[in-house]
Coordinates of C-alpha atoms in Angstrom, one line a residue:
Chain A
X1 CA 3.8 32.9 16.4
X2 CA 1.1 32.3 14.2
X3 CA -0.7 28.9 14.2
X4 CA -3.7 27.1 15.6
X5 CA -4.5 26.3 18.8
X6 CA -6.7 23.0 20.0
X7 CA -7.7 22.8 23.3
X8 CA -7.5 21.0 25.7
X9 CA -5.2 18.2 24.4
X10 CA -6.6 15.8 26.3
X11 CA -10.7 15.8 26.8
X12 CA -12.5 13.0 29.5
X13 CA -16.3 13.1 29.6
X14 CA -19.0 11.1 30.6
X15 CA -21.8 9.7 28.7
X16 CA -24.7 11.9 27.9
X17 CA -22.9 15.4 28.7
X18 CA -22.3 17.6 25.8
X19 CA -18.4 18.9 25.3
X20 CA -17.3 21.7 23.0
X21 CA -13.7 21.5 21.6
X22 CA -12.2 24.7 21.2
X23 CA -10.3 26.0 17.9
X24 CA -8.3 28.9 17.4
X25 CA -6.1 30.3 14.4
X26 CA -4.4 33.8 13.8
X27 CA -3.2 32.9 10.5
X28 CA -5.7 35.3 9.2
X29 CA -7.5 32.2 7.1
X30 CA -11.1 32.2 6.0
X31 CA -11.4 28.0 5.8
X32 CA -11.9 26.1 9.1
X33 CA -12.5 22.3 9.1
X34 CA -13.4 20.1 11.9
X35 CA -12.3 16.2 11.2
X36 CA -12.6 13.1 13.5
X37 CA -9.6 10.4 13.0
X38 CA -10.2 7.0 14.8
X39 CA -7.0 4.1 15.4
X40 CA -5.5 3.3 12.4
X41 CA -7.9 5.0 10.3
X42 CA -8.3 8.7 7.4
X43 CA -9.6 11.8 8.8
X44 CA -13.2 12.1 8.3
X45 CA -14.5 15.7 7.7
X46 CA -17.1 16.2 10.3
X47 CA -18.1 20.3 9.2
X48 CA -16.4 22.9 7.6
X49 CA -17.2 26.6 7.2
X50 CA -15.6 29.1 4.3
X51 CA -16.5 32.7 5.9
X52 CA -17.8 33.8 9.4
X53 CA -21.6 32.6 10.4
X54 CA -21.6 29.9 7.5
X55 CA -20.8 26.3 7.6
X56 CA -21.6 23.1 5.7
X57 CA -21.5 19.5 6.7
X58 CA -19.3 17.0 5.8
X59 CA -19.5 13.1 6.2
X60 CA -20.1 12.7 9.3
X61 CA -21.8 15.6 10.6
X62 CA -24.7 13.7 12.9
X63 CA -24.4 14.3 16.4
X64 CA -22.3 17.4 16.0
X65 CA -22.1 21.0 16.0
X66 CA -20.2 24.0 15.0
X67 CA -20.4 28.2 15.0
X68 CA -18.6 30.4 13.0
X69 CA -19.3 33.5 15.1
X70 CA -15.2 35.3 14.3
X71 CA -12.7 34.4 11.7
X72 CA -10.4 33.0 14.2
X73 CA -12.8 30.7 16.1
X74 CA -14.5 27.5 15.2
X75 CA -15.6 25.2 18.5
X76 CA -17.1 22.2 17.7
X77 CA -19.9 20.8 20.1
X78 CA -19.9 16.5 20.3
X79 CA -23.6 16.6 22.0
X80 CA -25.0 13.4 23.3
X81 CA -26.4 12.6 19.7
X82 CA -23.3 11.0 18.6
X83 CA -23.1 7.2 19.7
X84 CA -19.5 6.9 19.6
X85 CA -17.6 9.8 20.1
X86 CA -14.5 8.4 21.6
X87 CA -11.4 9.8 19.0
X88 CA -9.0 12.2 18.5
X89 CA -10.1 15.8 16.7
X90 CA -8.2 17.7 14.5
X91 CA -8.9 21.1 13.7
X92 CA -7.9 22.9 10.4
X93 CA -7.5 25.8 8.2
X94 CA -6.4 27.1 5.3
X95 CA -6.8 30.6 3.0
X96 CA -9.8 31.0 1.2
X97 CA -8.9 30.0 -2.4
X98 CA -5.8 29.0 -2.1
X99 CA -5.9 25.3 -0.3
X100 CA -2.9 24.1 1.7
X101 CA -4.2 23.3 4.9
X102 CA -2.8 23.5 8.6
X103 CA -3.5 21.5 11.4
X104 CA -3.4 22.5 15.0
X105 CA -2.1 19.0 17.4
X106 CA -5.4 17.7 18.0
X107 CA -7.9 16.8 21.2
X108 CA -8.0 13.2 22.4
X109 CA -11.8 13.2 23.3
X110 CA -12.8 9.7 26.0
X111 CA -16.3 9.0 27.0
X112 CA -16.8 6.7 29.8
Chain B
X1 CA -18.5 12.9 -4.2
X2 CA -14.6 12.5 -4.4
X3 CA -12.8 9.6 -3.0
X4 CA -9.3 9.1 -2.5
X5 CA -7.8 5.6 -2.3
X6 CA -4.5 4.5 -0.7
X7 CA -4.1 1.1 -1.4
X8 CA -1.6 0.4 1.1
X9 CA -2.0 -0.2 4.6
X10 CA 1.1 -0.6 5.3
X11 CA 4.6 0.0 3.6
X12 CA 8.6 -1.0 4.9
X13 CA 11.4 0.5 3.1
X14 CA 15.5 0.2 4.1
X15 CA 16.6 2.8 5.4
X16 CA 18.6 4.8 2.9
X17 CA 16.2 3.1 -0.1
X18 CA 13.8 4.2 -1.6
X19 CA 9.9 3.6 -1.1
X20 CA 6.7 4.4 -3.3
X21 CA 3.1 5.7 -1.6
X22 CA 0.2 4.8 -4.6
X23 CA -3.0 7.0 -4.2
X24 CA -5.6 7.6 -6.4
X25 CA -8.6 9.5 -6.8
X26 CA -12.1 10.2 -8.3
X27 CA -13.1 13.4 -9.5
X28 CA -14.7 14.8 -12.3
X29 CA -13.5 18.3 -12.1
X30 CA -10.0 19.3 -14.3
X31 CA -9.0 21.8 -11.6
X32 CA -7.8 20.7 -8.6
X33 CA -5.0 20.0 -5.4
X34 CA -3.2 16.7 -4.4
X35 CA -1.6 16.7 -1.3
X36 CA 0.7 14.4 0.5
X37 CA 0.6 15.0 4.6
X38 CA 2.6 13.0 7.4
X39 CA 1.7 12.4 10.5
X40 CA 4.4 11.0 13.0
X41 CA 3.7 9.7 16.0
X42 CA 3.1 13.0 17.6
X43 CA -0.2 13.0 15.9
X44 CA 0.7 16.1 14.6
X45 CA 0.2 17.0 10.4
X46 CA 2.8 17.9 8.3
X47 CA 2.3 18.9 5.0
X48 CA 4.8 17.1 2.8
X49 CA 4.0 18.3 -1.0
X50 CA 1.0 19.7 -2.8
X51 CA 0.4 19.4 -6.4
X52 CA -1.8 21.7 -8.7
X53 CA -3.7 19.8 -11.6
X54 CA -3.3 22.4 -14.0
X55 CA 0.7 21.9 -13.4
X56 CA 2.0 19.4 -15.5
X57 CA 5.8 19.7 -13.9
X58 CA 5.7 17.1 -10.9
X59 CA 6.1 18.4 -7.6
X60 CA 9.3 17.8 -5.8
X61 CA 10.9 19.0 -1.8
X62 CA 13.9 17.7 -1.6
X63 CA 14.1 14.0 -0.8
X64 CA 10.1 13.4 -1.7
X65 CA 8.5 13.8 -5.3
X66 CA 5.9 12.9 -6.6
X67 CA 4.2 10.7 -9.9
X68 CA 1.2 12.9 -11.1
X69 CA -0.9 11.2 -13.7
X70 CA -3.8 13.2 -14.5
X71 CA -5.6 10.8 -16.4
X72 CA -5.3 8.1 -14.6
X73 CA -6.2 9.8 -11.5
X74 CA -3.0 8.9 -10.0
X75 CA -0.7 10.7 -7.0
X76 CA 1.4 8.2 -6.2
X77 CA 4.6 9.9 -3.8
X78 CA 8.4 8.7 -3.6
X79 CA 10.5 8.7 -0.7
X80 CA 14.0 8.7 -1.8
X81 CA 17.0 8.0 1.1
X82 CA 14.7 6.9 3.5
X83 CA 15.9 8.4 6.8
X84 CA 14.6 6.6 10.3
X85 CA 12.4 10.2 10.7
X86 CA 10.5 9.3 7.5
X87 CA 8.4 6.5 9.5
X88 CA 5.0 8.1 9.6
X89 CA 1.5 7.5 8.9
X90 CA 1.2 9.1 5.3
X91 CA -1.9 10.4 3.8
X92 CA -3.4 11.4 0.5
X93 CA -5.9 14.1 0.4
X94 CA -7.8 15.8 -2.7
X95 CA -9.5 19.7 -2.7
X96 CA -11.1 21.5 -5.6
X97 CA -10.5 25.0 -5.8
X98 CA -11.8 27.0 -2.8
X99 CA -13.9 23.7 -1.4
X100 CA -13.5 20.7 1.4
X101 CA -10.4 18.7 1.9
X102 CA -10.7 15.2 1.5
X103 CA -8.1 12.6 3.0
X104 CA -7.4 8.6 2.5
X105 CA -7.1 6.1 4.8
X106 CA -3.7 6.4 5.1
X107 CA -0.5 4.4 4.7
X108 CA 1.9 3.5 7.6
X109 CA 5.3 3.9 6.5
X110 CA 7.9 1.8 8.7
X111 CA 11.6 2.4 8.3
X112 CA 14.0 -0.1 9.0
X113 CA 17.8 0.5 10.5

């Protein structure tokens, strides 16, 4: 079945330790986006990357990090930069030039 | 940069009545995509409808539609025969051709039995 796949579902961490959420899609799309949702709250576009070895930032791209090294794969690294990075990630994609977007289930990402 | 607005926090409808979903949005471009996704409890997104700006015709899957005023920037979507599956959080979200997709706070939608 094709789709995207975000793992692991569930993420625990302590403070100060990088993690790296991973991201995978065989829907053949060029578009990947990274976004951050917190309770009750939008999705924020954290980076986003249109073809292979190129991404741009979004809103909230400080304390961050992506690659963009194959098509299907677009990890996203929450380093120790980023002061509050207790919240659930969503990973998308979508075809290049065309727009409708799909969403793999999320990681629910806790620092203690 | 664009901004999409939901006005709405929070929304009840009936079951089996019908509910409105305002959004708007700020843009300068003329070519464009509106989108409507859910999100259930699950967490999980569901695209709903998408609407093209050059499309004057207003978007419609089955039960949901959609008011697409161009001028005035506004998306709002309609939720006809409100089923107890419906409740969701509901969000707007704007993309220009072939660039970043940009989403609204969101609206909770609650349906009541």
């Amino acid at each position: 079945d094709g789709g995207i796949t975000q793992s692991p579902k569930y993420l625990f961490r302590k403070e100060g330790q990088n993690v790296t959420l991973s991201c995978e899609q065989n829907l053949n799309h060029d578009a990947m986006y990274w976004y951050r949702q917190d309770p009750g709250q939008g999705l924020r576009l954290i980076y986003y990357s249109q073809i292979v070895n190129d991404f741009q930032k979004g809103d909230i791209a400080e304390g961050y990090s992506v690659s963009r090294e194959k098509k299907e794969s677009f990890p996203l690294t929450v380093t120790s930069a980023q002061k509050n990075p207790t919240a659930f990630y969503l990973c998308a994609s979508s075809i290049f030039l065309n727009t409708e977007a799909f969403f793999g289930q999320g990681t629910r990402l806790t620092v203690v | 940069a664009q901004t999409v607005t939901q006005s709405q926090p929070e929304m009840s409808v009936q079951e089996a009545e019908t509910v409105t979903l305002s959004c708007t949005y700020d843009t300068s471009e003329s070519d464009y995509y509106l989108f409507w996704y859910k999100q259930p409890p699950s967490r999980q997104m569901i695209l709903v409808i998408r609407q093209e700006a050059y499309k004057q015709q207003n978007a419609t899957e089955n039960r949901f539609s959609v008011n697409f005023q161009k001028a005035a920037k506004s998306f709002s979507l309609k939720i006809s025969d409100s089923q107890l599956g419906d409740a969701a959080m509901y969000f707007c979200a704007y993309m220009e051709y072939g660039n970043k997709l940009v989403f609204g706070a969101g609206t909770i939608l609650r349906v009541k039995s």
